Short mmCIF file of C-alpha atoms in Angstrom, two decimals:
data_model
loop_
_atom_site.label_atom_id
_atom_site.label_comp_id
_atom_site.label_asym_id
_atom_site.label_seq_id
_atom_site.Cartn_x
_atom_site.Cartn_y
_atom_site.Cartn_z
CA MET A 27 -150.44 -146.94 -109.07
CA THR A 28 -150.20 -146.37 -112.85
CA THR A 29 -152.81 -144.82 -114.85
CA SER A 30 -153.63 -145.10 -118.58
CA SER A 31 -155.73 -143.16 -120.90
CA ALA A 32 -157.81 -144.51 -123.84
CA ILE A 33 -156.40 -143.48 -127.51
CA PRO A 34 -159.47 -142.02 -128.98
CA ALA A 35 -160.45 -144.21 -131.98
CA PRO A 36 -159.59 -142.94 -135.43
CA VAL A 37 -162.42 -140.74 -136.90
CA THR A 38 -163.58 -141.86 -140.36
CA THR A 39 -166.30 -140.80 -142.66
CA SER A 40 -168.32 -143.48 -141.31
CA THR A 41 -167.77 -142.44 -137.71
CA LEU A 42 -167.72 -138.76 -138.43
CA TYR A 43 -171.28 -138.20 -137.34
CA ALA A 44 -170.86 -140.01 -133.73
CA ALA A 45 -167.73 -138.02 -133.33
CA LEU A 46 -169.11 -134.59 -133.88
CA ARG A 47 -171.83 -135.35 -131.39
CA GLU A 48 -169.41 -136.67 -128.84
CA ARG A 49 -166.85 -133.55 -129.29
CA VAL A 50 -169.70 -131.07 -129.72
CA PRO A 51 -172.47 -132.12 -127.56
CA GLU A 52 -174.74 -129.47 -128.64
CA LEU A 53 -175.20 -131.25 -132.05
CA ALA A 54 -176.94 -134.00 -130.37
CA VAL A 55 -179.72 -131.60 -128.68
CA ASP A 56 -183.13 -132.21 -130.30
CA LEU A 57 -183.75 -129.15 -132.74
CA ASP A 58 -186.96 -128.09 -131.13
CA ALA A 59 -185.36 -128.14 -127.58
CA TRP A 60 -182.53 -126.10 -128.94
CA THR A 61 -184.83 -123.78 -130.33
CA ARG A 62 -186.61 -123.03 -127.08
CA ARG A 63 -183.52 -122.69 -125.32
CA MET A 64 -182.33 -120.22 -128.09
CA MET A 65 -185.72 -117.95 -127.71
CA ARG A 66 -185.08 -118.00 -123.69
CA TRP A 67 -181.46 -116.86 -124.29
CA HIS A 68 -181.93 -114.31 -126.83
CA PHE A 69 -185.26 -112.73 -125.58
CA SER A 70 -184.56 -112.43 -121.67
CA PRO A 71 -183.19 -109.45 -120.60
CA GLU A 72 -180.76 -110.97 -118.26
CA THR A 73 -179.07 -113.08 -121.49
CA GLY A 74 -180.41 -111.65 -124.87
CA SER A 75 -178.85 -109.03 -127.00
CA THR A 76 -179.99 -105.27 -126.97
CA PHE A 77 -180.68 -105.76 -130.75
CA TRP A 78 -183.31 -108.43 -130.12
CA VAL A 79 -184.72 -107.73 -126.45
CA SER A 80 -185.66 -104.37 -127.67
CA ARG A 81 -187.60 -105.69 -130.64
CA LYS A 82 -189.43 -108.23 -128.64
CA ASP A 83 -192.77 -106.10 -127.71
CA ALA A 84 -192.98 -105.19 -131.51
CA LEU A 85 -193.17 -108.79 -132.82
CA GLY A 86 -196.62 -109.24 -132.08
CA PHE A 87 -196.07 -112.62 -130.15
CA ASP A 88 -193.88 -113.52 -127.00
CA PRO A 89 -190.64 -115.63 -128.59
CA ILE A 90 -190.28 -117.38 -125.28
CA VAL A 91 -193.83 -118.42 -124.97
CA ASP A 92 -195.10 -118.71 -128.34
CA ILE A 93 -192.28 -120.70 -130.15
CA ASN A 94 -192.55 -124.22 -129.14
CA GLY A 95 -190.23 -125.91 -131.88
CA PHE A 96 -188.46 -125.16 -134.78
CA ALA A 97 -191.28 -124.72 -137.27
CA ASP A 98 -192.80 -122.04 -135.05
CA LEU A 99 -189.97 -119.49 -136.23
CA GLU A 100 -192.03 -118.75 -139.19
CA LEU A 101 -193.72 -116.29 -137.08
CA PHE A 102 -190.80 -114.03 -137.41
CA GLY A 103 -191.38 -114.00 -141.09
CA LEU A 104 -188.31 -113.14 -143.58
CA PHE A 105 -185.26 -111.35 -141.78
CA ASP A 106 -183.96 -107.92 -143.16
CA LYS A 107 -180.54 -107.59 -143.55
CA GLY A 108 -180.79 -103.86 -143.42
CA GLU A 109 -181.63 -104.33 -139.75
CA LEU A 110 -178.17 -106.22 -139.13
CA ARG A 111 -176.56 -103.43 -141.35
CA ALA A 112 -177.62 -100.40 -139.23
CA ALA A 113 -177.02 -102.11 -135.76
CA HIS A 114 -174.40 -101.03 -133.48
CA ALA A 115 -171.82 -103.81 -133.10
CA ARG A 116 -172.06 -103.76 -129.21
CA ASP A 117 -175.85 -104.14 -129.28
CA LEU A 118 -175.35 -107.55 -130.82
CA ARG A 119 -173.44 -108.79 -128.06
CA PRO A 120 -175.66 -111.14 -125.58
CA ARG A 121 -175.89 -109.74 -122.09
CA GLY A 122 -175.37 -113.31 -121.16
CA TYR A 123 -171.67 -112.86 -122.45
CA HIS A 124 -170.82 -109.50 -121.06
CA ASP A 125 -168.06 -111.05 -119.08
CA ARG A 126 -166.51 -112.70 -121.97
CA PRO A 127 -164.08 -111.68 -124.58
CA PHE A 128 -165.67 -110.95 -127.97
CA ARG A 129 -164.54 -110.12 -131.64
CA ILE A 130 -166.79 -108.37 -134.51
CA PHE A 131 -166.51 -109.93 -137.74
CA GLU A 132 -167.81 -108.53 -141.21
CA THR A 133 -169.18 -109.91 -144.24
CA GLY A 134 -167.51 -109.28 -147.49
CA GLY A 135 -170.22 -107.01 -148.94
CA THR A 136 -171.47 -109.22 -151.72
CA THR A 137 -174.97 -108.02 -151.66
CA GLY A 138 -174.30 -104.38 -150.59
CA ALA A 139 -172.90 -102.79 -147.34
CA PRO A 140 -171.13 -105.39 -144.77
CA CYS A 141 -173.12 -106.62 -142.04
CA ARG A 142 -171.57 -107.09 -138.56
CA ILE A 143 -171.77 -110.06 -136.36
CA VAL A 144 -170.29 -110.77 -132.77
CA ASN A 145 -168.28 -113.95 -131.93
CA VAL A 146 -167.93 -115.32 -128.77
CA THR A 147 -168.22 -118.94 -129.05
CA ARG A 148 -169.06 -119.39 -132.78
CA LEU A 149 -165.72 -119.68 -134.10
CA ASN A 150 -164.81 -122.41 -131.91
CA TYR A 151 -167.64 -124.50 -132.85
CA ASP A 152 -166.54 -123.92 -136.46
CA VAL A 153 -163.02 -124.97 -135.92
CA GLU A 154 -164.02 -128.01 -134.10
CA VAL A 155 -166.60 -129.33 -136.43
CA TYR A 156 -164.21 -128.51 -139.36
CA HIS A 157 -161.36 -130.13 -137.66
CA LEU A 158 -163.16 -133.40 -137.36
CA MET A 159 -164.00 -133.23 -140.95
CA LEU A 160 -160.54 -133.19 -142.09
CA GLN A 161 -159.67 -135.70 -139.57
CA ALA A 162 -162.28 -138.22 -141.20
CA ARG A 163 -160.74 -137.52 -144.40
CA GLY A 164 -157.03 -138.05 -143.36
CA VAL A 165 -155.72 -134.60 -143.89
CA ALA A 166 -156.00 -132.73 -140.69
CA GLY A 167 -152.44 -131.30 -139.54
CA GLY A 168 -149.39 -129.59 -140.92
CA ASP A 169 -149.06 -125.83 -142.01
CA ILE A 170 -151.67 -124.02 -143.96
CA LEU A 171 -151.24 -121.33 -146.74
CA ALA A 172 -154.48 -118.87 -146.26
CA MET A 173 -155.35 -117.47 -149.57
CA THR A 174 -158.25 -115.88 -147.77
CA PRO A 175 -159.62 -112.41 -146.55
CA MET A 176 -158.33 -111.58 -143.23
CA GLY A 177 -159.00 -108.15 -141.25
CA PRO A 178 -162.63 -108.31 -139.97
CA HIS A 179 -163.55 -111.41 -142.17
CA ALA A 180 -164.11 -114.22 -140.65
CA TYR A 181 -162.78 -116.76 -142.91
CA GLY A 182 -159.24 -115.99 -142.25
CA HIS A 183 -159.60 -115.99 -138.02
CA PHE A 184 -161.20 -119.53 -138.62
CA VAL A 185 -158.55 -120.57 -140.78
CA GLU A 186 -155.94 -119.41 -137.81
CA GLY A 187 -158.09 -121.32 -135.17
CA LEU A 188 -157.81 -124.19 -137.10
CA ALA A 189 -154.39 -124.10 -137.39
CA ASP A 190 -154.14 -123.40 -133.54
CA SER A 191 -156.14 -126.80 -133.15
CA TRP A 192 -153.02 -128.68 -133.96
CA ASN A 193 -150.20 -126.27 -133.50
CA GLY A 194 -149.74 -125.43 -137.32
CA ALA A 195 -148.35 -122.69 -138.76
CA VAL A 196 -150.61 -120.25 -141.13
CA HIS A 197 -148.97 -118.37 -143.99
CA THR A 198 -151.29 -115.58 -144.94
CA ILE A 199 -151.42 -112.99 -147.78
CA ASP A 200 -152.87 -109.60 -147.91
CA PHE A 201 -156.20 -109.92 -149.14
CA ASP A 202 -158.98 -107.34 -148.92
CA PRO A 203 -162.26 -108.59 -151.05
CA ARG A 204 -163.72 -105.40 -150.84
CA TRP A 205 -161.16 -103.68 -153.23
CA VAL A 206 -162.28 -106.36 -155.69
CA LYS A 207 -166.03 -105.68 -155.31
CA ALA A 208 -164.97 -102.16 -155.79
CA ALA A 209 -163.15 -102.05 -158.95
CA LEU A 210 -165.86 -104.61 -160.34
CA ARG A 211 -168.51 -102.10 -159.38
CA ALA A 212 -166.53 -99.16 -161.06
CA ASP A 213 -165.50 -100.88 -164.27
CA GLY A 214 -166.16 -104.58 -164.22
CA GLU A 215 -162.61 -105.77 -164.01
CA ALA A 216 -160.34 -107.00 -161.28
CA HIS A 217 -157.89 -108.74 -163.25
CA SER A 218 -154.78 -106.81 -161.73
CA TYR A 219 -156.15 -107.40 -158.12
CA THR A 220 -156.40 -111.02 -158.91
CA GLU A 221 -152.86 -111.11 -160.18
CA HIS A 222 -151.70 -109.08 -156.86
CA LEU A 223 -152.95 -111.87 -154.77
CA ILE A 224 -151.59 -114.62 -156.88
CA GLN A 225 -148.01 -112.97 -156.87
CA GLN A 226 -148.37 -113.21 -153.10
CA THR A 227 -149.25 -116.87 -153.12
CA VAL A 228 -146.84 -118.56 -155.34
CA PRO A 229 -143.78 -117.77 -153.46
CA LEU A 230 -145.25 -118.88 -150.01
CA LEU A 231 -146.46 -122.23 -152.15
CA THR A 232 -143.15 -122.93 -153.37
CA SER A 233 -140.65 -122.09 -150.54
CA GLU A 234 -143.16 -123.11 -147.52
CA ARG A 235 -144.71 -126.04 -148.86
CA PRO A 236 -147.66 -126.00 -146.93
CA GLN A 237 -150.02 -129.27 -146.23
CA LEU A 238 -153.26 -127.27 -146.57
CA LEU A 239 -154.50 -124.50 -148.83
CA PHE A 240 -157.57 -122.29 -148.08
CA THR A 241 -158.86 -120.30 -150.85
CA THR A 242 -162.16 -119.77 -152.84
CA SER A 243 -162.94 -122.04 -155.85
CA ARG A 244 -162.61 -118.63 -158.13
CA LEU A 245 -159.26 -117.89 -157.04
CA LEU A 246 -158.21 -121.66 -156.93
CA VAL A 247 -158.89 -121.63 -160.75
CA GLU A 248 -156.80 -118.49 -161.55
CA LEU A 249 -154.05 -119.91 -159.39
CA ALA A 250 -153.76 -123.22 -161.22
CA MET A 251 -153.65 -121.69 -164.30
CA ARG A 252 -150.64 -119.80 -163.30
CA LEU A 253 -148.62 -122.75 -161.82
CA PRO A 254 -146.44 -124.59 -163.94
CA ASP A 255 -146.94 -127.79 -162.14
CA PRO A 256 -149.80 -129.72 -160.49
CA LEU A 257 -150.96 -128.58 -156.75
CA HIS A 258 -149.77 -132.12 -155.51
CA THR A 259 -146.02 -131.14 -156.46
CA TYR A 260 -145.94 -128.24 -154.19
CA GLY A 261 -146.55 -130.93 -151.02
CA LEU A 262 -150.43 -130.08 -150.48
CA HIS A 263 -152.44 -132.80 -149.24
CA ALA A 264 -155.84 -130.97 -149.60
CA VAL A 265 -157.40 -127.75 -150.92
CA CYS A 266 -160.07 -126.40 -148.84
CA THR A 267 -162.40 -123.82 -150.53
CA GLY A 268 -165.48 -121.67 -149.84
CA GLY A 269 -167.22 -118.55 -150.80
CA THR A 270 -167.17 -118.13 -154.58
CA SER A 271 -168.17 -121.12 -156.55
CA CYS A 272 -167.02 -121.98 -160.13
CA THR A 273 -168.66 -123.74 -162.96
CA ALA A 274 -168.95 -127.70 -163.73
CA ALA A 275 -166.56 -127.21 -166.37
CA GLU A 276 -164.09 -125.26 -164.31
CA ALA A 277 -164.43 -127.98 -161.76
CA GLN A 278 -163.86 -130.63 -163.98
CA PHE A 279 -160.91 -128.69 -165.34
CA LEU A 280 -159.44 -128.52 -161.86
CA ARG A 281 -159.59 -132.12 -160.99
CA GLU A 282 -158.27 -133.44 -164.21
CA GLU A 283 -155.55 -131.03 -164.72
CA HIS A 284 -154.30 -129.95 -161.23
CA LEU A 285 -155.67 -131.83 -158.60
CA ALA A 286 -154.42 -135.36 -159.17
CA GLY A 287 -153.38 -136.55 -155.50
CA VAL A 288 -154.76 -133.79 -153.95
CA ASP A 289 -158.19 -133.77 -151.81
CA TRP A 290 -160.60 -130.86 -152.62
CA ILE A 291 -162.92 -130.23 -149.89
CA ASP A 292 -165.45 -127.41 -150.47
CA THR A 293 -168.07 -125.93 -148.14
CA TYR A 294 -171.14 -123.89 -148.81
CA GLY A 295 -172.16 -121.03 -146.48
CA ASN A 296 -171.23 -117.47 -145.36
CA THR A 297 -170.17 -115.32 -142.41
CA LEU A 298 -173.89 -115.20 -141.25
CA VAL A 299 -174.64 -118.57 -140.86
CA GLY A 300 -171.33 -120.86 -141.30
CA HIS A 301 -170.35 -123.95 -142.89
CA ALA A 302 -172.33 -126.46 -144.56
CA LEU A 303 -170.05 -129.45 -145.18
CA GLN A 304 -169.32 -131.24 -148.24
CA ALA A 305 -170.55 -134.79 -148.59
CA ASP A 306 -169.23 -137.08 -151.26
CA ALA A 307 -171.26 -139.44 -153.64
CA VAL A 308 -170.94 -142.64 -152.04
CA ALA A 309 -173.34 -145.83 -151.50
CA GLY A 310 -176.32 -144.55 -149.92
CA ALA A 311 -175.75 -140.98 -150.82
CA PRO A 312 -178.88 -138.75 -152.27
CA ALA A 313 -179.31 -138.38 -155.65
CA LEU A 314 -177.66 -135.61 -157.27
CA PRO A 315 -178.41 -133.45 -160.13
CA ASP A 316 -176.52 -133.93 -163.64
CA ASP A 317 -172.63 -132.63 -163.45
CA VAL A 318 -172.89 -132.45 -159.69
CA THR A 319 -170.44 -134.26 -157.71
CA HIS A 320 -171.49 -133.57 -154.10
CA SER A 321 -174.12 -132.15 -151.69
CA TYR A 322 -173.53 -129.84 -148.91
CA HIS A 323 -175.23 -130.45 -145.24
CA MET A 324 -175.20 -127.92 -142.50
CA PRO A 325 -175.39 -129.11 -139.04
CA PRO A 326 -178.38 -128.52 -136.93
CA PRO A 327 -178.92 -127.15 -134.30
CA PHE A 328 -176.88 -124.48 -134.97
CA ALA A 329 -177.93 -123.63 -138.45
CA VAL A 330 -180.64 -124.86 -140.73
CA MET A 331 -180.71 -124.86 -144.38
CA THR A 332 -184.23 -124.66 -146.36
CA VAL A 333 -185.07 -124.93 -149.91
CA VAL A 334 -188.19 -123.05 -150.44
CA ASP A 335 -190.45 -122.03 -153.37
CA PRO A 336 -188.97 -118.62 -154.64
CA ALA A 337 -192.68 -117.26 -155.17
CA ASP A 338 -193.65 -118.80 -151.57
CA PRO A 339 -190.74 -118.48 -149.26
CA ARG A 340 -192.68 -120.19 -146.44
CA ARG A 341 -193.34 -123.57 -148.48
CA GLU A 342 -190.30 -125.94 -148.82
CA VAL A 343 -189.77 -127.66 -151.77
CA VAL A 344 -189.76 -131.40 -152.28
CA VAL A 345 -186.42 -133.41 -152.29
CA GLY A 346 -184.87 -133.05 -155.57
CA GLU A 347 -186.71 -129.69 -156.58
CA ARG A 348 -184.68 -126.56 -157.16
CA GLY A 349 -185.68 -123.45 -155.26
CA ARG A 350 -184.16 -120.72 -153.14
CA VAL A 351 -181.90 -120.91 -150.20
CA ARG A 352 -183.30 -119.91 -146.85
CA VAL A 353 -181.20 -120.35 -143.51
CA THR A 354 -181.51 -119.82 -139.88
CA ALA A 355 -179.14 -119.12 -137.60
CA LEU A 356 -179.40 -120.57 -133.94
CA LEU A 357 -176.36 -119.66 -131.83
CA GLU A 358 -175.79 -117.92 -128.38
CA ASP A 359 -173.76 -115.41 -130.59
CA LEU A 360 -176.35 -114.77 -133.32
CA PHE A 361 -179.92 -115.32 -134.04
CA ILE A 362 -180.89 -114.86 -137.56
CA PRO A 363 -184.57 -116.15 -138.56
CA ASN A 364 -185.56 -116.87 -142.12
CA LEU A 365 -182.95 -115.27 -143.98
CA LEU A 366 -183.45 -115.53 -147.93
CA GLU A 367 -179.89 -116.20 -149.50
CA ARG A 368 -178.53 -115.15 -152.95
CA ASP A 369 -178.51 -118.61 -154.09
CA SER A 370 -180.61 -121.22 -155.59
CA ALA A 371 -179.95 -125.08 -155.09
CA VAL A 372 -181.68 -128.44 -155.41
CA ARG A 373 -182.74 -129.91 -151.99
CA THR A 374 -181.32 -133.28 -151.17
CA GLY A 375 -182.02 -135.74 -148.59
CA PRO A 376 -180.07 -136.83 -145.57
CA HIS A 377 -176.37 -138.37 -146.45
CA PRO A 378 -174.79 -141.29 -144.74
CA TRP A 379 -172.10 -139.15 -143.22
CA PHE A 380 -174.57 -136.23 -142.28
CA PRO A 381 -178.16 -137.58 -141.40
CA TRP A 382 -180.02 -134.56 -142.18
CA ASP A 383 -181.19 -132.69 -145.77
CA GLY A 384 -178.61 -131.09 -147.86
CA VAL A 385 -178.35 -128.84 -150.91
CA ALA A 386 -176.56 -129.52 -154.26
CA GLY A 387 -175.90 -127.58 -157.37
CA VAL A 388 -175.66 -123.96 -155.78
CA ARG A 389 -175.90 -121.31 -158.09
CA PRO A 390 -177.02 -117.69 -158.03
CA PHE A 391 -180.60 -116.89 -157.82
CA GLU A 392 -181.53 -115.48 -161.12
CA GLN A 393 -184.32 -113.19 -159.69
CA ASN A 394 -182.39 -111.93 -156.67
CA VAL A 395 -183.36 -108.37 -156.53
CA GLU A 396 -180.10 -107.13 -154.80
CA GLU A 397 -176.93 -106.67 -157.00
CA ALA A 398 -174.65 -109.18 -155.86
CA VAL A 399 -171.14 -108.81 -157.02
CA GLU A 400 -169.07 -111.83 -156.03
CA GLY A 401 -165.63 -111.13 -157.11
CA VAL A 402 -163.01 -113.43 -155.85
CA TYR A 403 -164.74 -114.18 -152.37
#
C-alpha cells in the first residue's frame, strides 16, 4: 500500500489570513468568546497567576461572571505598568502552566524601569505568525543576522525561534539596549555605542552573507550610511525591523539609496503586546496619511490595538483620526487590559491581508508624561 501526503499550497499575501487561521487555530476564535476564556483562565485559582488571582477580590467585579465580551474589559480601567514592574517574576506564571518550562523576558526600559513577563507559549505563536508572513512575501528561509538585543529581551529569542522554524543559522551581535539609554540619559550621546554595534555587524554581513537582517529602523539608518554598497550586494533578501522608528525622510532615503532589491518589512509593537504586522498600500487597502506607505495590524484575539482620544482614553476615535494607542494583551501567558502606549497613531480600517482595524503614521505621543528614551531599540 502506498501513501501520499498533500503538498501545502503556497502562502501568498491574498491567502495569508486563511493560512494564519489554519496554522494558528486560536486566530479563528471569536474575540468575545476568547475574552471569556481568558477571564476563566487568568482568574480561576487552578489556572490563573498569583498576580491576577490575588487582585480579583479588590476589582469590584467578578471577571469570570461580569466580563461577557471584549468591550466589558473597560471595567478594568487603565493598566498601571508600575504593578508589573513591582511583581515577582514567578507570580506572573499561570498556575495552569506549573508543569511546563518557561522563560522570563524583560522590556528595554524605554519609559523607566523594565517590566517582566513570562513566556510559555507566546513566543511560539509569534514565530508561527511571522514565519507565515515571510512566506507570503517570498522571503522565508536562509540564515539570519540579528542586530538585535539578546539576553533578557524577547526580540533576540524570537529571531532564534524563527530561524529554528526552518533550520537556519542566526549570527548575533553583543547588544545591550539599556547601555544606550543610560548613555543618553547621562549626557545625551550614544554615538560610541552605536559605532560598537556597527563594527560587530559589518564583518558578519560581509563574510556570512545572510539572507535576512533583523534590526531596528534607527540602526538600519546608521548601518546603511556606513556601508560602501547597497544592502542587496551583501546577499540580503529582506530587512526586518521593529522597535524604534525613523522619519518619513529617513525611510525614503533608505528605500531609494540602500534598499533597492531588498524587501523592507517593519512591525509595530513591543515585548508586552507582540507584533502588529505591516500591510502594504495595495488595492482595497485603507486610506493612509500623507508620507505613510503602510499600516500595522495586530492579530486578534491575542492582542487588540485601539486608537483612543487622549483626553478620554475610553473613547475610540473614528477611522482616519489620530489618537493615542491603547492595547490589550489576551494570552494564556499574559493578560494586560487597556495599556496606554507611548505612541500616537492614525486609526485605519481593515486591510485585504488582515481584516481588522490597524494603525498608521505611528509617532511618539507628545504629551506622554513618562520620560521616554528610545535610543536604538
